[in-house]
C-alpha atoms as a printed R data frame, in Angstrom:
    type eleno elety resid chain resno       x       y       z
1   ATOM     1    CA   UNK     A     1  -8.914  16.124  -9.277
2   ATOM     2    CA   UNK     A     2  -5.483  16.537  -7.693
3   ATOM     3    CA   UNK     A     3  -4.778  20.160  -6.756
4   ATOM     4    CA   UNK     A     4  -2.137  21.924  -8.828
5   ATOM     5    CA   UNK     A     5  -0.457  23.347  -5.731
6   ATOM     6    CA   UNK     A     6   2.766  21.772  -4.520
7   ATOM     7    CA   UNK     A     7   2.151  19.016  -1.979
8   ATOM     8    CA   UNK     A     8   2.977  19.603   1.637
9   ATOM     9    CA   UNK     A     9   6.223  18.118   2.858
10  ATOM    10    CA   UNK     A    10   6.036  14.624   4.385
11  ATOM    11    CA   UNK     A    11   6.860  16.114   7.785
12  ATOM    12    CA   UNK     A    12   3.866  18.428   7.490
13  ATOM    13    CA   UNK     A    13   1.723  15.532   6.299
14  ATOM    14    CA   UNK     A    14   2.450  13.059   9.042
15  ATOM    15    CA   UNK     A    15   4.223  14.417  12.104
16  ATOM    16    CA   UNK     A    16   3.929  18.141  12.705
17  ATOM    17    CA   UNK     A    17   0.321  17.961  13.875
18  ATOM    18    CA   UNK     A    18   0.657  14.601  15.603
19  ATOM    19    CA   UNK     A    19   1.717  14.610  19.279
20  ATOM    20    CA   UNK     A    20   4.551  12.243  20.157
21  ATOM    21    CA   UNK     A    21   2.260  10.049  22.247
22  ATOM    22    CA   UNK     A    22  -0.206   9.701  19.376
23  ATOM    23    CA   UNK     A    23   2.657   8.938  16.995
24  ATOM    24    CA   UNK     A    24   3.855   6.176  19.338
25  ATOM    25    CA   UNK     A    25   0.343   4.715  19.538
26  ATOM    26    CA   UNK     A    26   0.212   4.680  15.732
27  ATOM    27    CA   UNK     A    27   3.578   2.934  15.570
28  ATOM    28    CA   UNK     A    28   2.507   0.290  18.079
29  ATOM    29    CA   UNK     A    29  -0.696  -0.357  16.157
30  ATOM    30    CA   UNK     A    30   1.255  -0.479  12.894
31  ATOM    31    CA   UNK     A    31   3.517  -3.160  14.356
32  ATOM    32    CA   UNK     A    32   0.489  -5.265  15.319
33  ATOM    33    CA   UNK     A    33  -0.944  -4.975  11.820
34  ATOM    34    CA   UNK     A    34   2.339  -5.806  10.102
35  ATOM    35    CA   UNK     A    35   2.853  -8.899  12.249
36  ATOM    36    CA   UNK     A    36  -0.650 -10.171  11.544
37  ATOM    37    CA   UNK     A    37  -0.165  -9.537   7.823
38  ATOM    38    CA   UNK     A    38   3.164 -11.373   7.989
39  ATOM    39    CA   UNK     A    39   1.460 -14.356   9.606
40  ATOM    40    CA   UNK     A    40  -1.083 -14.464   6.776
41  ATOM    41    CA   UNK     A    41   1.651 -13.871   4.181
42  ATOM    42    CA   UNK     A    42   3.406 -17.020   5.380
43  ATOM    43    CA   UNK     A    43   0.275 -18.979   4.491
44  ATOM    44    CA   UNK     A    44  -0.063 -17.677   0.937
45  ATOM    45    CA   UNK     A    45   0.350 -20.660  -1.384
46  ATOM    46    CA   UNK     A    46   2.665 -20.035  -4.307
47  ATOM    47    CA   UNK     A    47   3.142 -22.284  -7.323
48  ATOM    48    CA   UNK     A    48   6.551 -23.898  -7.050
49  ATOM    49    CA   UNK     A    49   6.788 -23.379  -3.299
50  ATOM    50    CA   UNK     A    50   7.229 -20.293  -1.102
51  ATOM    51    CA   UNK     A    51   8.405 -17.158  -2.876
52  ATOM    52    CA   UNK     A    52  11.718 -15.656  -1.725
53  ATOM    53    CA   UNK     A    53   9.916 -12.559  -0.388
54  ATOM    54    CA   UNK     A    54   7.984 -14.784   2.028
55  ATOM    55    CA   UNK     A    55  11.193 -15.335   3.997
56  ATOM    56    CA   UNK     A    56  12.313 -11.698   4.007
57  ATOM    57    CA   UNK     A    57  10.771 -10.233   7.144
58  ATOM    58    CA   UNK     A    58  13.044  -7.187   7.102
59  ATOM    59    CA   UNK     A    59  11.903  -5.914   3.707
60  ATOM    60    CA   UNK     A    60   8.267  -6.871   4.343
61  ATOM    61    CA   UNK     A    61   8.270  -5.014   7.646
62  ATOM    62    CA   UNK     A    62   9.951  -1.960   6.165
63  ATOM    63    CA   UNK     A    63   7.556  -1.636   3.238
64  ATOM    64    CA   UNK     A    64   4.346  -2.314   5.135
65  ATOM    65    CA   UNK     A    65   5.052  -0.202   8.207
66  ATOM    66    CA   UNK     A    66   6.065   2.692   5.931
67  ATOM    67    CA   UNK     A    67   2.557   2.573   4.492
68  ATOM    68    CA   UNK     A    68   0.710   2.197   7.772
69  ATOM    69    CA   UNK     A    69   2.576   5.025   9.492
70  ATOM    70    CA   UNK     A    70   1.112   7.322   6.824
71  ATOM    71    CA   UNK     A    71  -2.447   6.311   7.741
72  ATOM    72    CA   UNK     A    72  -4.686   7.843  10.420
73  ATOM    73    CA   UNK     A    73  -5.246   5.760  13.540
74  ATOM    74    CA   UNK     A    74  -8.929   5.063  12.903
75  ATOM    75    CA   UNK     A    75  -8.246   3.684   9.417
76  ATOM    76    CA   UNK     A    76  -5.468   1.430  10.671
77  ATOM    77    CA   UNK     A    77  -7.664   0.197  13.529
78  ATOM    78    CA   UNK     A    78 -10.378  -0.689  11.048
79  ATOM    79    CA   UNK     A    79  -7.940  -2.618   8.857
80  ATOM    80    CA   UNK     A    80  -6.697  -4.530  11.912
81  ATOM    81    CA   UNK     A    81 -10.307  -5.533  12.562
82  ATOM    82    CA   UNK     A    82 -10.533  -6.718   8.938
83  ATOM    83    CA   UNK     A    83  -7.478  -8.936   9.425
84  ATOM    84    CA   UNK     A    84  -8.753 -10.313  12.716
85  ATOM    85    CA   UNK     A    85 -12.212 -10.961  11.282
86  ATOM    86    CA   UNK     A    86 -10.671 -12.745   8.339
87  ATOM    87    CA   UNK     A    87  -8.702 -14.962  10.730
88  ATOM    88    CA   UNK     A    88 -11.890 -15.801  12.635
89  ATOM    89    CA   UNK     A    89 -13.629 -16.745   9.366
90  ATOM    90    CA   UNK     A    90 -10.750 -18.835   8.049
91  ATOM    91    CA   UNK     A    91  -9.934 -16.310   5.318
92  ATOM    92    CA   UNK     A    92  -6.533 -14.919   4.394
93  ATOM    93    CA   UNK     A    93  -6.561 -11.320   3.151
94  ATOM    94    CA   UNK     A    94  -3.023 -11.609   1.790
95  ATOM    95    CA   UNK     A    95  -4.033 -14.647  -0.279
96  ATOM    96    CA   UNK     A    96  -7.034 -12.701  -1.539
97  ATOM    97    CA   UNK     A    97  -4.916  -9.660  -2.389
98  ATOM    98    CA   UNK     A    98  -2.430 -11.620  -4.455
99  ATOM    99    CA   UNK     A    99  -5.256 -13.630  -5.973
100 ATOM   100    CA   UNK     A   100  -6.972 -10.454  -7.163
101 ATOM   101    CA   UNK     A   101  -3.723  -9.254  -8.733
102 ATOM   102    CA   UNK     A   102  -3.681 -12.378 -10.886
103 ATOM   103    CA   UNK     A   103  -6.667 -11.031 -12.841
104 ATOM   104    CA   UNK     A   104  -4.011  -8.964 -14.628
105 ATOM   105    CA   UNK     A   105  -0.744 -10.829 -14.109
106 ATOM   106    CA   UNK     A   106  -2.051 -14.379 -14.838
107 ATOM   107    CA   UNK     A   107  -5.599 -13.989 -16.207
108 ATOM   108    CA   UNK     A   108  -6.105 -17.550 -17.446
109 ATOM   109    CA   UNK     A   109  -5.110 -19.073 -14.121
110 ATOM   110    CA   UNK     A   110  -7.166 -16.441 -12.299
111 ATOM   111    CA   UNK     A   111 -10.373 -17.305 -14.148
112 ATOM   112    CA   UNK     A   112  -9.681 -21.038 -13.997
113 ATOM   113    CA   UNK     A   113  -8.781 -21.544 -10.356
114 ATOM   114    CA   UNK     A   114  -8.868 -18.335  -8.299
115 ATOM   115    CA   UNK     A   115 -11.802 -16.080  -9.145
116 ATOM   116    CA   UNK     A   116 -14.502 -18.372  -7.771
117 ATOM   117    CA   UNK     A   117 -12.933 -18.362  -4.304
118 ATOM   118    CA   UNK     A   118 -12.776 -14.574  -3.918
119 ATOM   119    CA   UNK     A   119 -15.581 -12.483  -2.401
120 ATOM   120    CA   UNK     A   120 -17.419 -10.710  -5.199
121 ATOM   121    CA   UNK     A   121 -17.222  -6.936  -5.424
122 ATOM   122    CA   UNK     A   122 -20.239  -4.959  -6.608
123 ATOM   123    CA   UNK     A   123 -19.998  -2.597  -9.558
124 ATOM   124    CA   UNK     A   124 -20.407   0.339  -7.160
125 ATOM   125    CA   UNK     A   125 -17.560  -0.929  -4.997
126 ATOM   126    CA   UNK     A   126 -15.274  -1.340  -8.018
127 ATOM   127    CA   UNK     A   127 -16.109   2.198  -9.156
128 ATOM   128    CA   UNK     A   128 -15.157   3.602  -5.765
129 ATOM   129    CA   UNK     A   129 -11.855   1.718  -5.863
130 ATOM   130    CA   UNK     A   130 -11.059   2.948  -9.353
131 ATOM   131    CA   UNK     A   131 -11.551   6.557  -8.243
132 ATOM   132    CA   UNK     A   132  -8.979   5.997  -5.506
133 ATOM   133    CA   UNK     A   133  -6.582   4.349  -7.957
134 ATOM   134    CA   UNK     A   134  -6.748   7.302 -10.355
135 ATOM   135    CA   UNK     A   135  -5.837   9.722  -7.567
136 ATOM   136    CA   UNK     A   136  -3.005   7.580  -6.253
137 ATOM   137    CA   UNK     A   137  -1.586   7.070  -9.736
138 ATOM   138    CA   UNK     A   138  -1.505  10.851 -10.055
139 ATOM   139    CA   UNK     A   139   0.365  11.146  -6.777
140 ATOM   140    CA   UNK     A   140   2.835   8.436  -7.773
141 ATOM   141    CA   UNK     A   141   3.487  10.096 -11.134
142 ATOM   142    CA   UNK     A   142   4.000  13.469  -9.437
143 ATOM   143    CA   UNK     A   143   6.436  11.931  -6.964
144 ATOM   144    CA   UNK     A   144   8.422  10.171  -9.698
145 ATOM   145    CA   UNK     A   145   8.760  13.415 -11.644
146 ATOM   146    CA   UNK     A   146  10.108  15.290  -8.615
147 ATOM   147    CA   UNK     A   147  12.297  12.442  -7.339
148 ATOM   148    CA   UNK     A   148  13.321  10.555 -10.494
149 ATOM   149    CA   UNK     A   149  16.131   8.509  -8.943
150 ATOM   150    CA   UNK     A   150  13.875   7.256  -6.152
151 ATOM   151    CA   UNK     A   151  11.050   6.804  -8.636
152 ATOM   152    CA   UNK     A   152  13.217   4.570 -10.805
153 ATOM   153    CA   UNK     A   153  13.393   2.063  -7.932
154 ATOM   154    CA   UNK     A   154   9.596   1.871  -7.561
155 ATOM   155    CA   UNK     A   155   7.179  -0.507  -9.230
156 ATOM   156    CA   UNK     A   156   6.126   0.212 -12.778
157 ATOM   157    CA   UNK     A   157   2.952   2.275 -12.539
158 ATOM   158    CA   UNK     A   158   0.322   0.908 -14.905
159 ATOM   159    CA   UNK     A   159  -1.611  -2.342 -15.224
160 ATOM   160    CA   UNK     A   160  -0.948  -2.389 -18.962
161 ATOM   161    CA   UNK     A   161   2.712  -3.113 -18.129
162 ATOM   162    CA   UNK     A   162   1.963  -6.153 -15.916
163 ATOM   163    CA   UNK     A   163   3.526  -9.512 -16.633
164 ATOM   164    CA   UNK     A   164   3.899 -12.822 -14.814
165 ATOM   165    CA   UNK     A   165   7.179 -11.463 -13.396
166 ATOM   166    CA   UNK     A   166   6.139  -7.861 -12.723
167 ATOM   167    CA   UNK     A   167   3.146  -6.390 -10.888
168 ATOM   168    CA   UNK     A   168   2.434  -2.698 -11.330
169 ATOM   169    CA   UNK     A   169   1.578  -0.154  -8.639
170 ATOM   170    CA   UNK     A   170  -1.926   0.093 -10.127
171 ATOM   171    CA   UNK     A   171  -2.563  -3.649 -10.019
172 ATOM   172    CA   UNK     A   172  -1.098  -4.027  -6.533
173 ATOM   173    CA   UNK     A   173  -3.281  -1.214  -5.211
174 ATOM   174    CA   UNK     A   174  -6.367  -2.630  -6.897
175 ATOM   175    CA   UNK     A   175  -5.725  -6.009  -5.292
176 ATOM   176    CA   UNK     A   176  -5.224  -4.491  -1.858
177 ATOM   177    CA   UNK     A   177  -8.275  -2.208  -1.967
178 ATOM   178    CA   UNK     A   178 -10.373  -5.235  -2.882
179 ATOM   179    CA   UNK     A   179  -9.599  -6.849   0.482
180 ATOM   180    CA   UNK     A   180 -10.827  -3.949   2.614
181 ATOM   181    CA   UNK     A   181 -14.176  -4.085   4.357
182 ATOM   182    CA   UNK     A   182 -16.719  -1.395   3.484
183 ATOM   183    CA   UNK     A   183 -15.947   0.313   6.803
184 ATOM   184    CA   UNK     A   184 -12.226   0.399   6.025
185 ATOM   185    CA   UNK     A   185 -12.791   1.617   2.482
186 ATOM   186    CA   UNK     A   186 -15.011   4.418   3.809
187 ATOM   187    CA   UNK     A   187 -12.211   5.538   6.121
188 ATOM   188    CA   UNK     A   188  -9.654   5.203   3.321
189 ATOM   189    CA   UNK     A   189 -11.770   7.504   1.150
190 ATOM   190    CA   UNK     A   190 -11.955   9.985   4.029
191 ATOM   191    CA   UNK     A   191  -8.177   9.932   4.334
192 ATOM   192    CA   UNK     A   192  -7.838  10.523   0.593
193 ATOM   193    CA   UNK     A   193 -10.234  13.458   0.705
194 ATOM   194    CA   UNK     A   194  -8.351  15.035   3.586
195 ATOM   195    CA   UNK     A   195  -5.036  14.661   1.760
196 ATOM   196    CA   UNK     A   196  -6.484  16.237  -1.368
197 ATOM   197    CA   UNK     A   197  -7.860  19.184   0.594
198 ATOM   198    CA   UNK     A   198  -4.448  19.780   2.221
199 ATOM   199    CA   UNK     A   199  -2.508  19.344  -1.018
200 ATOM   200    CA   UNK     A   200  -0.659  16.297   0.316
201 ATOM   201    CA   UNK     A   201   0.754  13.308  -1.550
202 ATOM   202    CA   UNK     A   202   0.376   9.856   0.014
203 ATOM   203    CA   UNK     A   203   3.149   8.334  -2.105
204 ATOM   204    CA   UNK     A   204   5.552  10.973  -0.848
205 ATOM   205    CA   UNK     A   205   4.639  10.297   2.789
206 ATOM   206    CA   UNK     A   206   5.099   6.544   2.389
207 ATOM   207    CA   UNK     A   207   8.429   6.780   0.569
208 ATOM   208    CA   UNK     A   208   9.623   9.358   3.093
209 ATOM   209    CA   UNK     A   209   8.848   6.880   5.876
210 ATOM   210    CA   UNK     A   210  10.756   4.176   4.002
211 ATOM   211    CA   UNK     A   211  13.813   6.361   3.472
212 ATOM   212    CA   UNK     A   212  13.895   7.468   7.120
213 ATOM   213    CA   UNK     A   213  13.679   3.836   8.248
214 ATOM   214    CA   UNK     A   214  16.680   3.047   6.057
215 ATOM   215    CA   UNK     A   215  18.683   5.903   7.585
216 ATOM   216    CA   UNK     A   216  18.179   8.977   5.406
217 ATOM   217    CA   UNK     A   217  17.207  12.266   7.020
218 ATOM   218    CA   UNK     A   218  15.034  13.427   4.116
219 ATOM   219    CA   UNK     A   219  13.812  12.544   0.645
220 ATOM   220    CA   UNK     A   220  16.232  15.085  -0.783
221 ATOM   221    CA   UNK     A   221  19.186  13.329   0.830
222 ATOM   222    CA   UNK     A   222  17.908   9.952  -0.388
223 ATOM   223    CA   UNK     A   223  17.415  11.285  -3.919
224 ATOM   224    CA   UNK     A   224  20.999  12.570  -4.046
225 ATOM   225    CA   UNK     A   225  22.308   9.225  -2.825
226 ATOM   226    CA   UNK     A   226  20.277   7.270  -5.377
227 ATOM   227    CA   UNK     A   227  21.437   9.626  -8.135
228 ATOM   228    CA   UNK     A   228  25.060   8.973  -7.184
229 ATOM   229    CA   UNK     A   229  24.471   5.223  -7.195
230 ATOM   230    CA   UNK     A   230  22.927   5.424 -10.662
231 ATOM   231    CA   UNK     A   231  25.861   7.455 -12.057
232 ATOM   232    CA   UNK     A   232  28.609   5.353 -10.506
């Protein structure tokens, strides 16, 4: 259960205890992971041809590196190994991620032409993933309540609101978790436990990274700017 105490600030969560050299190593590793993901993303087949997001490196890089900079080094290293192993086996983890999302966004097509090609997940594995999803939904809801203008620009939260045009935070996360190796999922669970024990919020850390990349000095500054945009 998510602690009732206020979450630590993103700076406390990600940078204050991380030496500059370690932070630079994490950034370099993050860049490697994002570029390998981008390579696989280019090979995701989409009905009707490539999606517009497949040609937008700037946004892809911004969103993915914001996430990875909030991860510990050992987790990110493990995920890089997953991507490299997939390449060696002729698999594409980005194709698998978006394929898994279709179980909710396009269920008939998923069962007809996608499901059979995805690695099966055991009931135990799915249960572990759902525990993570519950916690992260709680963090996302907490963030959106405290930063409503920023929250309004995020994905809709729940799978029940999915459509062919819109994929929720819950469904996206479920699809992504399903691509992780057992080793990576173990480390992801360890990260989650550590964040819970420290009263931290992963959504807040990731969005803070995104806002700093786009030029804001803090979430508070970004929230004020988004509020002004909404009222103008």
